[in-house]
Tab-separated table of C-alpha atoms in Angstrom:
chain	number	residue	atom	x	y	z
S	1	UNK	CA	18.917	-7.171	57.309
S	2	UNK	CA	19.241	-4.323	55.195
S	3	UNK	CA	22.355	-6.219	53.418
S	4	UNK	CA	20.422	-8.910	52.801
S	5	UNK	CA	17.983	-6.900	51.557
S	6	UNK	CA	20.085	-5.646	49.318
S	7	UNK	CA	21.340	-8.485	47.779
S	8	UNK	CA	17.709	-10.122	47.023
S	9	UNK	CA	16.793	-6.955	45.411
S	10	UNK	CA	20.200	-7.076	43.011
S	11	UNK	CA	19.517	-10.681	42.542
S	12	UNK	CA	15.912	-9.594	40.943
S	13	UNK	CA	17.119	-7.285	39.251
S	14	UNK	CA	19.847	-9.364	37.301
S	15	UNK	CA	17.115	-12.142	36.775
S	16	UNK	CA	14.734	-10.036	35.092
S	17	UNK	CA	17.097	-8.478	32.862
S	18	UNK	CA	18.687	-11.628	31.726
S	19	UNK	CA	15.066	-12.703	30.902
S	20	UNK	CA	14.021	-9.377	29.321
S	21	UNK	CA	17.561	-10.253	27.085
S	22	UNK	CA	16.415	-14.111	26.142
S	23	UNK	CA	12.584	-11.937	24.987
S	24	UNK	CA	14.521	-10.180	22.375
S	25	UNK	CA	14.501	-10.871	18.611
S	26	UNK	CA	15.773	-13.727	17.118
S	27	UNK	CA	16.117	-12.723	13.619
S	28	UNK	CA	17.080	-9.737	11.425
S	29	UNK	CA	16.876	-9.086	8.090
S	30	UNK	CA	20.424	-9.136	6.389
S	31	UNK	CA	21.982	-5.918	5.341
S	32	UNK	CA	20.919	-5.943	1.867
S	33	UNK	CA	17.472	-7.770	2.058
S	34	UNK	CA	13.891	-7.066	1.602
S	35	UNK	CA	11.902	-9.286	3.101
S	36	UNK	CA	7.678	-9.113	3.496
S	37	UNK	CA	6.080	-10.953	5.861
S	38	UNK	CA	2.856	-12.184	3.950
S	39	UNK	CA	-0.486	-14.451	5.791
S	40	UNK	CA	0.122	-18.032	6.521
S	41	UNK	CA	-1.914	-20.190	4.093
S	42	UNK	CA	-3.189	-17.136	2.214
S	43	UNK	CA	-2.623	-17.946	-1.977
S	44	UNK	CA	-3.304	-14.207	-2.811
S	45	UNK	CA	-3.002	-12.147	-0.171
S	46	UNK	CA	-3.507	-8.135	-0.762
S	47	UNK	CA	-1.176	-6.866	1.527
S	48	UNK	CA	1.862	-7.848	3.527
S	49	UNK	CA	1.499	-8.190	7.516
S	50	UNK	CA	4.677	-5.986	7.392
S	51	UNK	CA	8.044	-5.575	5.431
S	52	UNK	CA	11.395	-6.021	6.759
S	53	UNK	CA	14.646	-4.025	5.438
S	54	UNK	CA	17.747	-4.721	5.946
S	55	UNK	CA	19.882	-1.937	6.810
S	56	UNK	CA	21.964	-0.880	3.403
S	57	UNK	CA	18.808	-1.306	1.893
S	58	UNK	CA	18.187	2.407	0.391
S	59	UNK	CA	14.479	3.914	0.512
S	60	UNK	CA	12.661	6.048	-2.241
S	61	UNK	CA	10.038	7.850	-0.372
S	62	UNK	CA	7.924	9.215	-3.028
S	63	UNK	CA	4.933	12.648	-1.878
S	64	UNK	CA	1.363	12.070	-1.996
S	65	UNK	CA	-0.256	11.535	-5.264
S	66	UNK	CA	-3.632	12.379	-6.436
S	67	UNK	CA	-5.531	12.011	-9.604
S	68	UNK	CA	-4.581	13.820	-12.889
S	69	UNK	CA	-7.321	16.639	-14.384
S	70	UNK	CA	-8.171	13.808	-17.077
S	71	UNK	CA	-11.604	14.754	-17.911
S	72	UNK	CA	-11.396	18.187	-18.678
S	73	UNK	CA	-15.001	18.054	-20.203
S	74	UNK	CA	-16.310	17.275	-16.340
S	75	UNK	CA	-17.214	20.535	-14.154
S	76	UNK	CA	-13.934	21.737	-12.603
S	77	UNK	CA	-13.401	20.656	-8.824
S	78	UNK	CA	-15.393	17.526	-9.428
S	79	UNK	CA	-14.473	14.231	-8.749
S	80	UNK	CA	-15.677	13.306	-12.353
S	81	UNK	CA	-12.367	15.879	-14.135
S	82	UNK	CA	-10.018	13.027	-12.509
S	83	UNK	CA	-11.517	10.461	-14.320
S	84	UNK	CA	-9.124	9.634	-17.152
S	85	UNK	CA	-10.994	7.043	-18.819
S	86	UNK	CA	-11.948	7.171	-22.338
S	87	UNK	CA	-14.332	10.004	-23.461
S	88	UNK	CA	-14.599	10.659	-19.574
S	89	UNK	CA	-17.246	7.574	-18.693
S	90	UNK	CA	-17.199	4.880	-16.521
S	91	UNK	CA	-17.824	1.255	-17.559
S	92	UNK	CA	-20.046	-0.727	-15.984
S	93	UNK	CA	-19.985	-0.803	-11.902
S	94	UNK	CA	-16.885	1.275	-11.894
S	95	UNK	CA	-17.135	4.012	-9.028
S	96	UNK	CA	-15.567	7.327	-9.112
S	97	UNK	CA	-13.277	6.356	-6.324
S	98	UNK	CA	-12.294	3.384	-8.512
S	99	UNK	CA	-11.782	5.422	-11.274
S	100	UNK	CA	-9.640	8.224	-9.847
S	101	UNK	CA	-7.540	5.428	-8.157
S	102	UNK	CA	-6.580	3.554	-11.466
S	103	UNK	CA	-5.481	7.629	-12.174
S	104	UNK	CA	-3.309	7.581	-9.053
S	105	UNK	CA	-2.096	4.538	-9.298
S	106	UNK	CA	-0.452	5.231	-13.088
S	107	UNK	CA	0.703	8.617	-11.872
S	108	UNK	CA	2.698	6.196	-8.978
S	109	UNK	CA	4.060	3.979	-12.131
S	110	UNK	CA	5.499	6.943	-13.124
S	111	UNK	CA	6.590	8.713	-10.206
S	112	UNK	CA	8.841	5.918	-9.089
S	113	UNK	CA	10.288	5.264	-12.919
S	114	UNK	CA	11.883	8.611	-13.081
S	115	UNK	CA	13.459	7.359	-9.546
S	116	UNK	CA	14.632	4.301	-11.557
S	117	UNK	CA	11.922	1.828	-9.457
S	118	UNK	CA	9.137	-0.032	-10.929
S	119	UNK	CA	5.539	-1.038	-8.708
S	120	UNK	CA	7.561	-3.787	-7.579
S	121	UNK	CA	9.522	-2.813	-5.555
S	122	UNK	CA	7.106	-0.724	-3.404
S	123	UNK	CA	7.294	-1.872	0.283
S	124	UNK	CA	4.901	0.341	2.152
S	125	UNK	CA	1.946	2.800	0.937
S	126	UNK	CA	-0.608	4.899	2.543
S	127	UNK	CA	-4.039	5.830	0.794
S	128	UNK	CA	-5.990	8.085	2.373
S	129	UNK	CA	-10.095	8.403	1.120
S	130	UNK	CA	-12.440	11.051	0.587
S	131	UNK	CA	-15.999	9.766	0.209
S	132	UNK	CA	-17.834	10.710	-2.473
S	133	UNK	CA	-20.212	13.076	-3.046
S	134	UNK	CA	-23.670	12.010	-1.496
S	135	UNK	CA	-21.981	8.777	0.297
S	136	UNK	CA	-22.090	7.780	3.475
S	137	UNK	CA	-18.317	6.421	4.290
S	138	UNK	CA	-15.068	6.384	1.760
S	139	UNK	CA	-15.623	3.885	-1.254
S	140	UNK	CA	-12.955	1.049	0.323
S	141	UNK	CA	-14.158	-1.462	-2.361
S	142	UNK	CA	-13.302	0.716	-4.867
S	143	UNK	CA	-10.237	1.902	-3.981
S	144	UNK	CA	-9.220	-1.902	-3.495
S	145	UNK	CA	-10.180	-3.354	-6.782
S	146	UNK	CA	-7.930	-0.155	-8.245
S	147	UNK	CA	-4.923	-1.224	-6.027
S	148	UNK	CA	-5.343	-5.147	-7.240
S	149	UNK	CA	-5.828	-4.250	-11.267
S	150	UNK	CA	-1.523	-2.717	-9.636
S	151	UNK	CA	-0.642	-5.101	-6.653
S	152	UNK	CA	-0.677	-8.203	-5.506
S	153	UNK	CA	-2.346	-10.163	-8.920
S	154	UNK	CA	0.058	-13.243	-8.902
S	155	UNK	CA	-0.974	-16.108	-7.340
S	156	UNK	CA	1.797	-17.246	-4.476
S	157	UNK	CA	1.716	-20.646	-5.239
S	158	UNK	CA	2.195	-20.630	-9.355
S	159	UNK	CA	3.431	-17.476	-10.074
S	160	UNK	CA	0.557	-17.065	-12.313
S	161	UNK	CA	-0.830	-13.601	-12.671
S	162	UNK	CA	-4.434	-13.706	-10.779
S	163	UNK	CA	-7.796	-12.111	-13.029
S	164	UNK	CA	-9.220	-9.113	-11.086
S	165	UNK	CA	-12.799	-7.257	-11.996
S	166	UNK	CA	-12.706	-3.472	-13.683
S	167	UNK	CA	-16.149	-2.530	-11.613
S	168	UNK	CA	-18.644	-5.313	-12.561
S	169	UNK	CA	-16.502	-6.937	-15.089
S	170	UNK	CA	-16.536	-10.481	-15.249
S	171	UNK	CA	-12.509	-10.742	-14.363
S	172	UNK	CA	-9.762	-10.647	-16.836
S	173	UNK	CA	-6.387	-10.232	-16.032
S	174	UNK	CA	-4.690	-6.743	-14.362
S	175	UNK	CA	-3.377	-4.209	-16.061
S	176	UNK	CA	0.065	-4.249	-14.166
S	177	UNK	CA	1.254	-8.373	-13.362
S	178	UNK	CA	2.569	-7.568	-9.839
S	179	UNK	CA	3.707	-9.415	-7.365
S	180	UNK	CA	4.386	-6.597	-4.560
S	181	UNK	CA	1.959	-7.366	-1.589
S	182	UNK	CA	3.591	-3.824	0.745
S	183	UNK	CA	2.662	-3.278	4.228
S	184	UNK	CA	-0.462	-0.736	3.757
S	185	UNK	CA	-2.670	1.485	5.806
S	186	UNK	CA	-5.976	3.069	3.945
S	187	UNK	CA	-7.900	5.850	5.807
S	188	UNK	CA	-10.888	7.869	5.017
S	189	UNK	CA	-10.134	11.760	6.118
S	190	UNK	CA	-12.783	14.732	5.750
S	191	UNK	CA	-10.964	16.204	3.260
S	192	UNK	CA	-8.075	16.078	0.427
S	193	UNK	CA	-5.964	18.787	-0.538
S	194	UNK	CA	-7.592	19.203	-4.129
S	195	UNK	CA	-11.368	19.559	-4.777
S	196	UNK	CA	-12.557	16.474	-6.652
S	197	UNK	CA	-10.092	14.663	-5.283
S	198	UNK	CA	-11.327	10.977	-3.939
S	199	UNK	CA	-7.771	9.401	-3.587
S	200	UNK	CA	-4.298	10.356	-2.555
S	201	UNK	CA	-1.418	8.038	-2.273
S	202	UNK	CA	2.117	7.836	-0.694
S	203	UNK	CA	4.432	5.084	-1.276
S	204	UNK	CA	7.624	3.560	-0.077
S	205	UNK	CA	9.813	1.921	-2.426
S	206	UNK	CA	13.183	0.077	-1.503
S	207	UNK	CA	16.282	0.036	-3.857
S	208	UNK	CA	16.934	-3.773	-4.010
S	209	UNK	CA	20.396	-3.863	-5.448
């Protein structure tokens, strides 16, 4: 009995694991490729569902980035010194998040140039949110027509660069053509590390040859 007992267990045991085998992935990015997985039937997506890399694919991984002191006019630690629009004032509808985030997002541009990468070839990012002063929550809206005027303005389907809106702006097209849709997290925190700051960003960027 306890032979038997034995054996059934074994038998189990080998039948599970050849099934747990058969559950495992079917494909895998080759060694040199970058590859984001983007919504089914979605023309203009925002973001990617995630971003594969193959494995001699090299990484830049640049710090968080906040706004520049742009506005030097503005009270220091406000959120309006990090507006670097002209004369310091924001067009019609454009928040303060929106604002600083257009700041950010230049400061990226240049962050990954001196690493010899472009906005292109960014494959993940993280923005993390301060609400402003007097608001209830983080200003998403804001922060996402910022990130569209950068990524993910082309159209899927024709290639053609997509029109986005500065604030209230009837649209007109971005101020970086982009096709980069990265795998992206944004989350509003209590605080950033810089008063006046609304917006920090970290991004990701993959060497692709």
């Amino acid at each position: 009995m306890k032979i038997r007992t034995i054996a059934l267990s074994a038998a189990v045991v080998l039948a599970l694991g050849t099934g747990t085998a058969a559950a495992g992935p079917t494909w895998s990015p080759r060694p040199q490729e970058v590859k984001p997985f983007l919504p089914e039937g979605a023309a203009n997506p925002a973001i990617a569902d995630g971003v594969a890399l193959g494995k001699q694919v090299a990484t830049y991984t640049a710090s968080g980035l906040g706004p520049a002191a742009g506005n030097p006019a503005a009270p220091a630690d406000s959120p309006e010194r990090y507006v670097d629009l002209p004369g310091g004032t924001l067009p019609p509808g454009v928040t303060l998040t929106e604002a600083q985030a257009l700041n950010v997002l230049k400061r990226v541009k240049a962050n990954l140039a001196a690493a010899g990468l472009g906005l292109a070839d960014v494959v993940s990012m993280r923005a993390y949110l301060e609400k402003p002063p007097g608001a209830e929550s983080a200003d998403f809206a804001g922060w996402n027509r910022a990130y569209r005027q950068f990524f993910a303005n082309t159209d899927l389907v024709t290639g053609r660069p997509v029109p986005v809106p500065l604030g209230t702006a009837v649209p007109a097209p971005p101020m970086e053509v982009n096709p980069a849709r990265p795998a992206r997290v944004t989350i509003e925190i209590a605080n950033l590390p810089v008063a006046g700051w609304l917006v920090e960003v970290e991004v990701v960027a993959a060497y692709r040859h």
